[in-house]
CSV table of C-alpha atoms in Angstrom, one decimal:
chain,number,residue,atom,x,y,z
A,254,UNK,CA,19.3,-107.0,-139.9
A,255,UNK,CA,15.8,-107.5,-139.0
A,256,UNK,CA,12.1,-107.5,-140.9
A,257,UNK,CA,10.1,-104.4,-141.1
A,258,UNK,CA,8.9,-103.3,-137.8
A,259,UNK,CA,5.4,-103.5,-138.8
A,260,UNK,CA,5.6,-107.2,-138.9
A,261,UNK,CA,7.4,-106.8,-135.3
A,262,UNK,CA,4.6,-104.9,-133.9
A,263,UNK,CA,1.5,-106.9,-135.4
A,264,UNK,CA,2.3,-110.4,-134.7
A,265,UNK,CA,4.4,-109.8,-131.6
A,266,UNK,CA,2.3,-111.9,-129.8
A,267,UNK,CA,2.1,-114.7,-132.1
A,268,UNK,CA,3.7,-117.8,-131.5
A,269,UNK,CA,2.9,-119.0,-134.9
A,270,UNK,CA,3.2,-116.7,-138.0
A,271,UNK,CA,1.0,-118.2,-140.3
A,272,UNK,CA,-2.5,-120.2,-140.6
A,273,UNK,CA,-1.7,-123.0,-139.1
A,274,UNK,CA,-2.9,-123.5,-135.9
A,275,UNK,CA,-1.2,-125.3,-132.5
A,276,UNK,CA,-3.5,-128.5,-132.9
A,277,UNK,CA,-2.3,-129.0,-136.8
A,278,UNK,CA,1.2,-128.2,-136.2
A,279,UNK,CA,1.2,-130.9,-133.8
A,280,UNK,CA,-0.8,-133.1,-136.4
A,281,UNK,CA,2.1,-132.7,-139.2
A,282,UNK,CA,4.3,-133.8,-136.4
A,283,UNK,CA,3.1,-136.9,-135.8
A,284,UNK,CA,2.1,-137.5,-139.6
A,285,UNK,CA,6.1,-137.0,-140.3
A,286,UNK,CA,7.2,-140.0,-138.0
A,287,UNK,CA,9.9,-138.3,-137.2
A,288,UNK,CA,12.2,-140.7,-135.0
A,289,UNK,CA,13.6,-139.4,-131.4
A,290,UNK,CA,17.3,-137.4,-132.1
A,291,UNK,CA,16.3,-136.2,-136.0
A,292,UNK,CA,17.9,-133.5,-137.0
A,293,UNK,CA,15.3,-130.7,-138.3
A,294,UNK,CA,16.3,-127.2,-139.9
A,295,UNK,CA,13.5,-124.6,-139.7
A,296,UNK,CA,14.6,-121.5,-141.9
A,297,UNK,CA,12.4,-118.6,-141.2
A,298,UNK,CA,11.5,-120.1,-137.7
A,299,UNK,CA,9.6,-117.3,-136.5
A,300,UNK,CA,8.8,-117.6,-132.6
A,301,UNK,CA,10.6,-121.2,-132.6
A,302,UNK,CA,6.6,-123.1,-132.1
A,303,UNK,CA,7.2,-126.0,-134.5
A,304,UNK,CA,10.9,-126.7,-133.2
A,305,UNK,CA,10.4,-126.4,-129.7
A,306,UNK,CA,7.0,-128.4,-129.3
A,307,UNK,CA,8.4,-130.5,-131.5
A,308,UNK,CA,11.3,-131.2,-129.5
A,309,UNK,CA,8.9,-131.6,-126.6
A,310,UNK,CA,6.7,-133.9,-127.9
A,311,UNK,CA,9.3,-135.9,-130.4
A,312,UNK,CA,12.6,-135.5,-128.9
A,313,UNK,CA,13.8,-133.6,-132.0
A,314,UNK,CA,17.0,-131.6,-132.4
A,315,UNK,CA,16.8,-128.6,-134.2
A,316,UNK,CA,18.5,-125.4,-135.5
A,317,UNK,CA,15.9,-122.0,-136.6
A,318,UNK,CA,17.5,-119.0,-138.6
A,319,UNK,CA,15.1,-115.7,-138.9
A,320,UNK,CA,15.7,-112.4,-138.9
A,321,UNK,CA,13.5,-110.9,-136.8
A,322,UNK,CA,15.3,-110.2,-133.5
A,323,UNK,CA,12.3,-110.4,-131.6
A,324,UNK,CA,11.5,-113.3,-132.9
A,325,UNK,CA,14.4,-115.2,-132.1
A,326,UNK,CA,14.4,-113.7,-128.4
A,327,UNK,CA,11.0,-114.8,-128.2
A,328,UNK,CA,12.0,-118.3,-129.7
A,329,UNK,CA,14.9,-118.7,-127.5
A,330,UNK,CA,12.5,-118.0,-124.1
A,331,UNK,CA,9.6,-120.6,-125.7
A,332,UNK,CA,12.6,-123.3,-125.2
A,333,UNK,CA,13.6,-122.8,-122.0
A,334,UNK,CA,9.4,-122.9,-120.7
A,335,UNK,CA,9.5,-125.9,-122.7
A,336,UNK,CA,12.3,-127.3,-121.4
A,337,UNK,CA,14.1,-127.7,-124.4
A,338,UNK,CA,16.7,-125.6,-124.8
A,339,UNK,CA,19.7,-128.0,-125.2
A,340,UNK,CA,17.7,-129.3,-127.9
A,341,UNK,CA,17.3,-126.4,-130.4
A,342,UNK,CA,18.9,-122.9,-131.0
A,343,UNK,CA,17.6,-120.1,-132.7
A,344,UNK,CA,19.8,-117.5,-134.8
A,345,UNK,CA,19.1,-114.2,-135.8
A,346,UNK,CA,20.2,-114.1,-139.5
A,347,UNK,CA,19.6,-114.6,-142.9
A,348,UNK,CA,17.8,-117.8,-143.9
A,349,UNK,CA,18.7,-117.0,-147.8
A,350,UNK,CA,21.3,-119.2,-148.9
A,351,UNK,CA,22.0,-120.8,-145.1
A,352,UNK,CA,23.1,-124.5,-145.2
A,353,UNK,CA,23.0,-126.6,-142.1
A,354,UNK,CA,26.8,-127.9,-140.8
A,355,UNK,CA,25.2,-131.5,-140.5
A,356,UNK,CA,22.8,-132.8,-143.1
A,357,UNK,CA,19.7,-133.2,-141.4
A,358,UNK,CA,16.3,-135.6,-141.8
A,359,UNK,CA,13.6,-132.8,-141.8
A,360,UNK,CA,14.8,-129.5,-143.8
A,361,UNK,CA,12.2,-126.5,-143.2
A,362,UNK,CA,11.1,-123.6,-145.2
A,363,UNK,CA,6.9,-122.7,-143.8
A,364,UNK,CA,6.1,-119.8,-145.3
A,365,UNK,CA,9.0,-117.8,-146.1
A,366,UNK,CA,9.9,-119.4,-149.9
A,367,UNK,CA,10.9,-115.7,-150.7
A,368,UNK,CA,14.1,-116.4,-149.4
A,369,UNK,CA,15.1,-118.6,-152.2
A,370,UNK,CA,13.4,-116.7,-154.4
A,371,UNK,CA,10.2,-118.8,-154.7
A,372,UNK,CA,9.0,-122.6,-154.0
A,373,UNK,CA,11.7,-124.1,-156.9
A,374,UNK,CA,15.0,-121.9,-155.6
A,375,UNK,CA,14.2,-122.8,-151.4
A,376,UNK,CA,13.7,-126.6,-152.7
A,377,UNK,CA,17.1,-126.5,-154.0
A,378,UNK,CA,18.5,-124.5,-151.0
A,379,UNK,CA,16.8,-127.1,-148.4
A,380,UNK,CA,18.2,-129.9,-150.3
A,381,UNK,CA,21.8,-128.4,-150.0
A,382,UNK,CA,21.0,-129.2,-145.8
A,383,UNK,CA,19.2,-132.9,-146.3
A,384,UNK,CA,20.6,-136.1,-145.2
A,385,UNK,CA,19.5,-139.2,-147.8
A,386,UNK,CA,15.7,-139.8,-147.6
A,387,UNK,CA,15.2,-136.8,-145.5
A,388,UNK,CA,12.0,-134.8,-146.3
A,389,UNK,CA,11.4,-131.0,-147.0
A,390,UNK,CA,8.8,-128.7,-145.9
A,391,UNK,CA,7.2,-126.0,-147.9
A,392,UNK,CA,4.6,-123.8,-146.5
A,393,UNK,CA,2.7,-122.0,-149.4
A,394,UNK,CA,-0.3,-120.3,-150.3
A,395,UNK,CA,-3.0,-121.4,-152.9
A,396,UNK,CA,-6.0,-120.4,-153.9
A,397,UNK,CA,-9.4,-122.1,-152.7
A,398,UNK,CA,-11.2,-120.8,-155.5
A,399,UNK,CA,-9.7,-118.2,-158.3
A,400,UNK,CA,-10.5,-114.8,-158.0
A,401,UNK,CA,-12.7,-113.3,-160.4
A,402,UNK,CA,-10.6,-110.4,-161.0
A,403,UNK,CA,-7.2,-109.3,-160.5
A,404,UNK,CA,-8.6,-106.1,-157.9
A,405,UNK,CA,-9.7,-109.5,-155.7
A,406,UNK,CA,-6.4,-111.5,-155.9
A,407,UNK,CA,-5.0,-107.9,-154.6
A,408,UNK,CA,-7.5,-107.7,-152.0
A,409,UNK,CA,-6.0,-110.8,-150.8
A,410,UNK,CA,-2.5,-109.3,-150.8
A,411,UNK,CA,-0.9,-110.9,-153.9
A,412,UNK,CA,0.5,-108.8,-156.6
A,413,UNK,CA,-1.8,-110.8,-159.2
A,414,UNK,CA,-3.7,-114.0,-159.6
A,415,UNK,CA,-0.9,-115.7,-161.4
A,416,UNK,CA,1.2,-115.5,-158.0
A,417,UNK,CA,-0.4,-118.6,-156.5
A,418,UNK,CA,-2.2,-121.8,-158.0
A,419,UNK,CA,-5.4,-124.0,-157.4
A,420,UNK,CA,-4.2,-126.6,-154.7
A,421,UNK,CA,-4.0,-129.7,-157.8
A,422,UNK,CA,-2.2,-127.3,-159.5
A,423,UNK,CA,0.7,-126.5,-156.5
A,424,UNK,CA,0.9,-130.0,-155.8
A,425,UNK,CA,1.6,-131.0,-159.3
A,426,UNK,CA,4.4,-128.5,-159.3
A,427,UNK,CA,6.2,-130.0,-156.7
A,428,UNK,CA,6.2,-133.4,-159.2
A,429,UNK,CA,7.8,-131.2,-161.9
A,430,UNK,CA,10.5,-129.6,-159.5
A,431,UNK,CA,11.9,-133.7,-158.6
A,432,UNK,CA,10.1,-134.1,-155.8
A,433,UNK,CA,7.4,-136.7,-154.4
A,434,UNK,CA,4.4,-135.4,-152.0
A,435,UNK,CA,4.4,-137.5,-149.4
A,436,UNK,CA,2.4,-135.5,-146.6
A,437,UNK,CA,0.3,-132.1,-146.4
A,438,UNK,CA,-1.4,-130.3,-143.7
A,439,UNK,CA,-3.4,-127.9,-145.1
A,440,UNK,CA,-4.7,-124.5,-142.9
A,441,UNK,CA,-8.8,-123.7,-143.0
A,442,UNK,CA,-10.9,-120.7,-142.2
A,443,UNK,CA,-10.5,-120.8,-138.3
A,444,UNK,CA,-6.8,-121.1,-138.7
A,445,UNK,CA,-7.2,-118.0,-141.0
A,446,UNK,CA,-9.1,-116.2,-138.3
A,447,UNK,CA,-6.5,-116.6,-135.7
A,448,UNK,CA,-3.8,-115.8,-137.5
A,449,UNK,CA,-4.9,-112.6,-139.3
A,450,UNK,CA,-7.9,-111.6,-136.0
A,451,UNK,CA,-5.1,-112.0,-133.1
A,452,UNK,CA,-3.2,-109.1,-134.9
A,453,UNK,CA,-6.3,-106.6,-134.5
A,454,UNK,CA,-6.2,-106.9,-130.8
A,455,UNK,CA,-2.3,-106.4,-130.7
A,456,UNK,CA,-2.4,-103.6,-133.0
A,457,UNK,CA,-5.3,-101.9,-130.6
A,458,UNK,CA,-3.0,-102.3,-127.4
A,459,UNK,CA,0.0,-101.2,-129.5
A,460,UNK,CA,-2.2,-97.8,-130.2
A,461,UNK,CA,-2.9,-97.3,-126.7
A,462,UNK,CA,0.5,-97.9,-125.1
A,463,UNK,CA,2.6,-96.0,-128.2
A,464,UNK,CA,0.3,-93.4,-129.3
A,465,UNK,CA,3.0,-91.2,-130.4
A,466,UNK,CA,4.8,-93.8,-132.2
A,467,UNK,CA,6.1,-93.0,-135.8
A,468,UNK,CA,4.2,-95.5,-137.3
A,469,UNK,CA,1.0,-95.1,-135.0
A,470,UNK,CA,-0.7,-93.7,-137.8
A,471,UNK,CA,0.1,-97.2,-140.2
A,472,UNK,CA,-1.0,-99.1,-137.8
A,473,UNK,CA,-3.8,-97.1,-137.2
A,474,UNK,CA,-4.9,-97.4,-140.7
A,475,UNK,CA,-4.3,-100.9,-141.2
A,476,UNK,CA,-6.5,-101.5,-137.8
A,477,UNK,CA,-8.9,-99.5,-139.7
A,478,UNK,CA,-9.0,-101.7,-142.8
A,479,UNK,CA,-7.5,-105.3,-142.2
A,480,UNK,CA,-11.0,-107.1,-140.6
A,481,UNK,CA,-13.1,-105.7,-143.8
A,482,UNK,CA,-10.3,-106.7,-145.9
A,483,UNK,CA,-9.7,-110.1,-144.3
A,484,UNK,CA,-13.3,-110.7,-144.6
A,485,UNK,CA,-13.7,-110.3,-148.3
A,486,UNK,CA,-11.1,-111.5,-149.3
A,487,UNK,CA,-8.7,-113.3,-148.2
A,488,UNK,CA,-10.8,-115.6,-146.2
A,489,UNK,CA,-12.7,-116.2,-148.9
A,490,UNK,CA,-10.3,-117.0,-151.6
A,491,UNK,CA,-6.7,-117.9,-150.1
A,492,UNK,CA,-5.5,-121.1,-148.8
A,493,UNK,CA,-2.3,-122.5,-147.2
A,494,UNK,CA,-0.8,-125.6,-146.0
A,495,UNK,CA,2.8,-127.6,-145.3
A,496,UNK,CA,3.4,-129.7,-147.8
A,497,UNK,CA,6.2,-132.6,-147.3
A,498,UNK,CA,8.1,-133.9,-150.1
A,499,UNK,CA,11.0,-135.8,-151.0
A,500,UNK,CA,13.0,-135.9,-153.7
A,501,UNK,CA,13.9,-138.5,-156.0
């Protein structure tokens, strides 16, 4: 069980898999006032960055399911630099469908809503791992602006423009799935630009050291096209953020 090895090889030196950058994932931490000993679940934890600095800097427990085996190894070794490893574990497995053996306060899903198949089926799956007046976390794209055409919403990697919403729009939907928004913390361009730019670098030093790789050529080609594409179109047109909710 792991994700393709494409994702492995570009983002293996990320410690945080999506637009949000070290300085706002430590800003949604304090903004959840999250009390020393809470319990959080992270399902698709990536490298492990929100629950071990987390448990640094709040004295959080925690427990992170993903299935990237690298990952989780690299997860597991973030703790123990931190300094927290008897505060959270990391598993390598399948966050679809996983419930947590003790409810916990803060229940986690930033940027990997496929697993319940969308934002309204890993809202009910979190819930199934939430203590009473615990709060959720979505991660989810939006647009900034709507693309004019549906060859620009796939230049930004979507299947079509109806896959994500204007930001009023995706926050209204959380009202119609039961839940209250009650904190966001939303990415911007330069948390963009590290996310997708640290991947060119890695995929150049990937090239160099594995030249004969079976899936040189992929990454060749996506070296080749991912800054142009970035540029146009993504950064110009997608959004992201961590939304907190409760529900009622």
């Amino acid at each position: 069980m792991d994700i393709p090895r494409i994702f492995n090889i570009t983002e293996s030196a990320h410690r945080i898999h999506n637009p949000v950058t070290p300085e706002k994932l430590a800003v949604l931490g304090a903004a959840l006032r999250m009390e020393p000993g809470t319990r959080v679940l992270d399902l698709g934890s990536g490298s492990g960055e929100m629950l071990c600095t987390w448990a640094r800097d709040h004295g959080i427990t925690g427990t992170g399911v993903d299935m990237s085996s690298l990952f989780t190894e690299q997860a597991k070794l973030r703790a123990l630099e931190l300094g927290v490893a008897d505060k959270v574990r990391f598993i390598h497995g399948d966050a679809a469908g996983y419930v947590s053996d003790e409810k916990v306060g803060v229940a986690a899903c930033v940027g990997a809503t496929w697993i319940g198949g969308g934002v309204a089926g890993t809202i009910d799956l979190l819930k199934r791992s939430l203590d009473a007046g615990g709060i959720i976390l979505i991660g989810e794209p939006y647009w900034r602006q709507l693309p004019p055409s549906e060859d620009v919403a796939r230049g930004c990697l979507a299947q079509s423009i109806s896959d994500f919403l204007l930001l009023p729009g995706l926050i209204a939907s959380f009202g119609r799935l039961g839940c209250d928004v009650v904190e966001m913390v939303l990415a911007d361009q330069d948390g963009w630009d590290r996310y997708e730019a640290a991947k060119w670098l890695t995929m150049r030093r990937w090239l160099e050291a594995n030249p004969g790789d079976e899936l040189a050529e992929t990454v060749r080609a996506e070296l080749t096209s991912e800054p142009v594409r970035y540029a146009a179109y993504t950064r110009e047109y997608l959004g992201w953020g961590v939304f907190a909710l409760m529900p009622w």
